[in-house]
Amino acid sequence: MSDFMNDTMIPLAYLFAGSCFVLSLKWLSHPTTARRGVRTGEIGMLVAVVATLFDFRIIEFQWILVAIVAGSLVGLPLGLLVPMTAVPQRTALSHAFGALAAGLVGTAEFYLSGQGADASTMIALGLEVVLGFLTFTGSLVAAGKLQGIVRDRPWVYRGQNIVNLSILASALVMVGLLVYDASLTFLFPIIIGVSLVFGVMLVIRIGGADMPTVISLLNSYAGLSAAMMGFVLNNKLLIIAGALDGSSGLILSIIMCKAMNRSFTNVLFGGFGAEDTTGGAIEQRPVRSVDPEETAFLIDAARTVVIVPGYGMAAAQAQHKVRELADALLKRGVDVKFAIHPVAGRMPGHMNVLLAEANVPYDQLHDLEAINPEFPQTDIVLVIGANDVVNPAARTDTASPIYGMPILDVDTSASIIVVKRSMRSGFAGVDNELFYLQKTQMLFGDAKTVIGGVVDELSKLPAREVAAA
Amino acid sequence: MSDFMNDTMIPLAYLFAGSCFVLSLKWLSHPTTARRGVRTGEIGMLVAVVATLFDFRIIEFQWILVAIVAGSLVGLPLGLLVPMTAVPQRTALSHAFGALAAGLVGTAEFYLSGQGADASTMIALGLEVVLGFLTFTGSLVAAGKLQGIVRDRPWVYRGQNIVNLSILASALVMVGLLVYDASLTFLFPIIIGVSLVFGVMLVIRIGGADMPTVISLLNSYAGLSAAMMGFVLNNKLLIIAGALDGSSGLILSIIMCKAMNRSFTNVLFGGFGAEDTTGGAIEQRPVRSVDPEETAFLIDAARTVVIVPGYGMAAAQAQHKVRELADALLKRGVDVKFAIHPVAGRMPGHMNVLLAEANVPYDQLHDLEAINPEFPQTDIVLVIGANDVVNPAARTDTASPIYGMPILDVDTSASIIVVKRSMRSGFAGVDNELFYLQKTQMLFGDAKTVIGGVVDELSKLPAREVAAA
Amino acid sequence: MSDALEISLYIFVLSSFLGYAVITRVPGLLHTPLMSLTNALSAISIVASLIFAGAGEATYATILGAIAVFASTTNIVSGFLITDRMLKMFRRRERPADKPTDTAPKGVSA
Amino acid sequence: MSDALEISLYIFVLSSFLGYAVITRVPGLLHTPLMSLTNALSAISIVASLIFAGAGEATYATILGAIAVFASTTNIVSGFLITDRMLKMFRRRERPADKPTDTAPKGVSA
Ligand SMILES: NC(=O)c1ccc[n+]([C@@H]2O[C@H](COP(=O)([O-])OP(=O)(O)OC[C@H]3O[C@@H](n4cnc5c(N)ncnc54)[C@H](OP(=O)(O)O)[C@@H]3O)[C@@H](O)[C@H]2O)c1
Ligand SMILES: NC(=O)c1ccc[n+]([C@@H]2O[C@H](COP(=O)([O-])OP(=O)(O)OC[C@H]3O[C@@H](n4cnc5c(N)ncnc54)[C@H](OP(=O)(O)O)[C@@H]3O)[C@@H](O)[C@H]2O)c1
């Protein structure tokens, strides 16, 4: 029986689980099937865990029980209470957990049966441990930066890259030595320590606004580390899940880099965004500014309005007010669309989640390719806390750090209203010509407050005879 | 050396080949990358074959050499000289070859080491052989029917399905017995024989027009059989390639069944299309008919013309004339589009290949979803040898055998000209109300001849001042 | 090359291709849920941790395993929960969407 | 379940998913080339036939193997050749295609 369980049932259960994971991600390809995807993933996970509990090697359950209960107790609040705006931190944190698990298992494996291991296994084990522990500390720092616990500005000094790279190199060299002679066990703790340090070093030097890219990268490390664990333990399910996770992280970071027109090396070693919190010096050039009341008049008179949300909307938690505004306008017969830039905000899909949370139907959200051709026919573009993603310099100014980054061509529309608190620059730390255009007006203030104001003003206006939306 | 070759190089070469195959199919997802896909597949194949030649088990090469030379001599003409219209036959033939190879290898394996085999291996072996040999004869019959060697009309008698199924069952039972007791070797030749017979029985009873579906199905069988070979020989590359091939065949047949609104069982056991060569009795109801000259006048006067090619164009080899017609019209300022129904012709993508052969750029070809909304704005639809795919009964007549099959809504256009030789029905053997509409005119004759006529008439017409295409 | 390694390589390569194929199909709209879902899924490493935590081979192994189980469980629970929470929020507009395809004439398809 | 079987199952399942993922992305335009390409690829079974044809274990095995090599070679050669022949024929129009996207105003993107 137990034999049959271990030789047949468990492998089949794992295969089933692996298939569930693939389907789970496949169904995430559309909002209407996405939740089924989650269910499927849960089922796969459940089956795999239950099957494992029948593994003959498991003889005592008390620690398992304790760990699972404790884990659930921590996981529940993390899953249910974390606000949408804190999702980036949570993601970073869970990478830390996942990577830690991989690192610890690797450690246990090394001391238990590291001596017998052949070269390839030892290499996999080494990679698992190094990736695991560096991702652990790295993700913690990233989470800290996003949460504002660790200071946001990158911590940079000359020759830093050399230092970091040599730290990493030393870790890999030691792994090499272990492959050569597994009895050099004293090296193992050092490898762990060095990896932990490197994780901190790697992330501490990166600007807060680059965290999303870093997180995705750490995501793929975590996945890779889990896959390596699979190599060490010959566990195919781990390899499958790890590879899926790894490729996901990699693809997301590539998408982000593309959308920011940056290279990995630039993100990791560029110390980019060193300026972003300092921001560009307050501009002295004149700008035309409006107040919520005027804004209400203007947009109420428009036929077509496109709203461009950015990081500022997230920072101000203004999404609900923005939704109210959109609804009010729709009711008044104005055709309202949202234009979502792939890297608007601080996380891929950031704006989509926030607006979805505020009950904006996702078919009102249009991506860059879809919306750019429409700006020329747009009467008013309302830019809410977005800056870099609407900066024409990306098209025109070859000198600009964001040159070549695909942007929303709001400057091709009839007129623009920009909501932000000051003339300060965005994450890229570059000035934005858009604000000085004749057809641009600035609506200064905290996004939530001013948009709220605009909504109130709108409600005061007399109902206009409704044009076809 | 030879060890290293066999333990490391060959597995790596196979893994490389497998990856090449995946990429090869991935790149087939767009015409611009498709040829790169072919190259990649070729590289993978080459690497795998060369690596295999280093396998230590291979000690004599003369037979290999003979076989490869002979194979190439047969393959070259099959690849270079076969006309596009004969592609379906060629495909069927190559399935036969592939399946034969699988069956023979399975046979050799059985007699060499069948005794030692465990249950699962024996099952895989059995499936490999049964699928291999039934696909072999089945594909040969299919090829014969498509080539017109074997008579096209399905060969049906009462209780046929019971007979066929029991033949298949008997084969599987014998496999079961072998799993139970491998020493019953005398069963093996019987299994082969029965499988060969079943292949014939299965396909002989299916109408010629259903062959494409059958071919795709046999395609997936061939793939499955190759995958089973991989199971037997623990060859992962075979499993990968087999699975890719199998899923491809399966998906294509599903697409075809969907597009024909038929079920597998209906295709395999329905004896559908029994009528098609007999065709519906010649209709006595009046139709309005035109000659090439009038047709030339009419389409020359039109602003927008949509050409709907069907099996008849393929049968008449009229694609080049059709291209000439389209070019002439484009030159004269008429906006010409092609509407391609997923199952127009006798093979998925049939029309696309023929028109591509005739140098029609593929961005002039529009599929069902894309073109249907445009028919209401179309002045003239020119239906060339198509019938079922434009039969409104599929939308309206719940009684019709093709009811529910998605069709090209040509009847929503301003006027229709149908090119065919008679009032005979198409593959589905159902009458077509379209031909009797007030706005429909019939242009009787062989597609190649009459379209040629229309082109000549067009050239005689005075140049019209060109409207914007 | 050991069989084990060979097999692992095959699984890894195939899964990576598969990952690429399915994940490139996830629209930007769902990239945040994607992150949290893959997160939860990769916590499958719990199946390895369980063995160490329950094998009772050596105290340190048990402890390390238990911590790993704890960490993975947190990810599983929170990951699935928050993903579902996000997805619950994505909804279509009630009134017919104004997508180009829908505004274009449809023909008289029954 | 023997290890060999387990591994084969994993490879098979993963490859099938992969097949589904890549093949559903092939447009109807290319379904005929798809058929002939998968044809050529599945002729990889030649690597098994080669062993039988060259191992010199038993005459019948050699003969069967050789025939199998012959059959597979035919498929490889003809399959790749005809696929490429077809694909060579697919070409875009020289003059700018009149796709909806192209006719739609593009904004002043540099
Ligand atoms: N989404 C991603 O995955 C991702 C990843 C990495 C990097 N990034 C980068 O992040 C940037 C995103 O561009 P973005 O345009 O969305 O944001 P942004 O360029 O960072 O600009 C945000 C603007 O919002 C304003 N703002 C901040 N708090 C506000 C508040 N409470 N109320 C109103 N306005 C407020 C700020 O101006 P004031 O200070 O004057 O108010 C700032 O100029 C891009 O450079 C992108 O490359 C994104
Ligand atoms: N494409 C696939 O993969 C596939 C697979 C399986 C089944 N099918 C079936 O095949 C059918 C395809 O529909 P279809 O509309 O393309 O073809 P169809 O319905 O079979 O009609 C073809 C028409 O072309 C005419 N024709 C034949 N030879 C001709 C010639 N030399 N010159 C002019 N006209 C000629 C015939 O009428 P006359 O005899 O009066 O000339 C016939 O009515 C569908 O029913 C589909 O379900 C397709």
GROMACS .gro file of C-alpha atoms and ligand atoms in nm, chain A residues 209 212-213 256 260 310-312 315-316 343-348 385-389 420-422 424-427 445-447, ligand 1:
model
   79
  209ALA     CA    1   1.107   5.370  -0.842
  212PRO     CA    2   0.913   4.697  -0.949
  213THR     CA    3   1.171   4.589  -1.202
  256MET     CA    4   0.906   4.683  -1.780
  260MET     CA    5   1.099   5.223  -1.973
  310GLY     CA    6  -0.021   5.779  -1.299
  311TYR     CA    7   0.173   5.706  -0.988
  312GLY     CA    8   0.033   6.021  -0.830
  315ALA     CA    9   0.009   5.786  -0.402
  316ALA     CA   10  -0.297   6.002  -0.335
  343VAL     CA   11   0.454   5.130  -1.655
  344ALA     CA   12   0.223   5.392  -1.514
  345GLY     CA   13   0.246   5.367  -1.137
  346ARG     CA   14   0.507   5.157  -0.962
  347MET     CA   15   0.420   4.805  -1.068
  348PRO     CA   16   0.306   4.640  -1.390
  385GLY     CA   17  -0.057   6.225  -1.116
  386ALA     CA   18   0.119   6.100  -1.426
  387ASN     CA   19   0.435   6.259  -1.553
  388ASP     CA   20   0.705   6.053  -1.723
  389VAL     CA   21   0.455   5.843  -1.917
  420LYS     CA   22  -0.022   6.731  -0.960
  421ARG     CA   23   0.091   6.899  -0.643
  422SER     CA   24   0.381   7.102  -0.779
  424ARG     CA   25   0.835   6.873  -0.935
  425SER     CA   26   0.948   6.602  -1.170
  426GLY     CA   27   0.844   6.235  -1.167
  427PHE     CA   28   1.042   5.923  -1.100
  445GLY     CA   29  -0.305   6.997  -0.542
  446ASP     CA   30  -0.331   6.651  -0.401
  447ALA     CA   31  -0.505   6.434  -0.659
 1159LIG     N1   32   0.480   5.070  -1.341
 1159LIG     C1   33   0.595   5.005  -1.332
 1159LIG     O1   34   0.603   4.883  -1.337
 1159LIG     C2   35   0.722   5.083  -1.312
 1159LIG     C3   36   0.836   5.013  -1.273
 1159LIG     C4   37   0.956   5.086  -1.257
 1159LIG     C5   38   0.959   5.221  -1.279
 1159LIG     N2   39   0.846   5.286  -1.318
 1159LIG     C6   40   0.854   5.426  -1.350
 1159LIG     O2   41   0.760   5.501  -1.278
 1159LIG     C7   42   0.720   5.609  -1.360
 1159LIG     C8   43   0.572   5.605  -1.371
 1159LIG     O3   44   0.533   5.718  -1.444
 1159LIG     P1   45   0.410   5.800  -1.390
 1159LIG     O4   46   0.386   5.910  -1.488
 1159LIG     O5   47   0.299   5.704  -1.360
 1159LIG     O6   48   0.455   5.858  -1.250
 1159LIG     P2   49   0.576   5.963  -1.234
 1159LIG     O7   50   0.640   5.991  -1.364
 1159LIG     O8   51   0.658   5.905  -1.125
 1159LIG     O9   52   0.507   6.096  -1.190
 1159LIG     C9   53   0.417   6.089  -1.085
 1159LIG    C10   54   0.370   6.230  -1.063
 1159LIG    O10   55   0.263   6.227  -0.974
 1159LIG    C11   56   0.269   6.346  -0.892
 1159LIG     N3   57   0.217   6.312  -0.762
 1159LIG    C12   58   0.279   6.243  -0.661
 1159LIG     N4   59   0.197   6.235  -0.555
 1159LIG    C13   60   0.083   6.300  -0.589
 1159LIG    C14   61  -0.036   6.329  -0.519
 1159LIG     N5   62  -0.058   6.285  -0.393
 1159LIG     N6   63  -0.132   6.399  -0.583
 1159LIG    C15   64  -0.113   6.442  -0.710
 1159LIG     N7   65  -0.001   6.421  -0.779
 1159LIG    C16   66   0.096   6.351  -0.718
 1159LIG    C17   67   0.415   6.385  -0.884
 1159LIG    O11   68   0.423   6.527  -0.907
 1159LIG     P3   69   0.416   6.618  -0.776
 1159LIG    O12   70   0.524   6.569  -0.687
 1159LIG    O13   71   0.437   6.757  -0.828
 1159LIG    O14   72   0.279   6.599  -0.717
 1159LIG    C18   73   0.479   6.313  -1.002
 1159LIG    O15   74   0.526   6.407  -1.099
 1159LIG    C19   75   0.782   5.593  -1.496
 1159LIG    O16   76   0.899   5.671  -1.505
 1159LIG    C20   77   0.820   5.446  -1.495
 1159LIG    O17   78   0.936   5.420  -1.574
 1159LIG    C21   79   0.727   5.219  -1.333
   0.00000   0.00000   0.00000
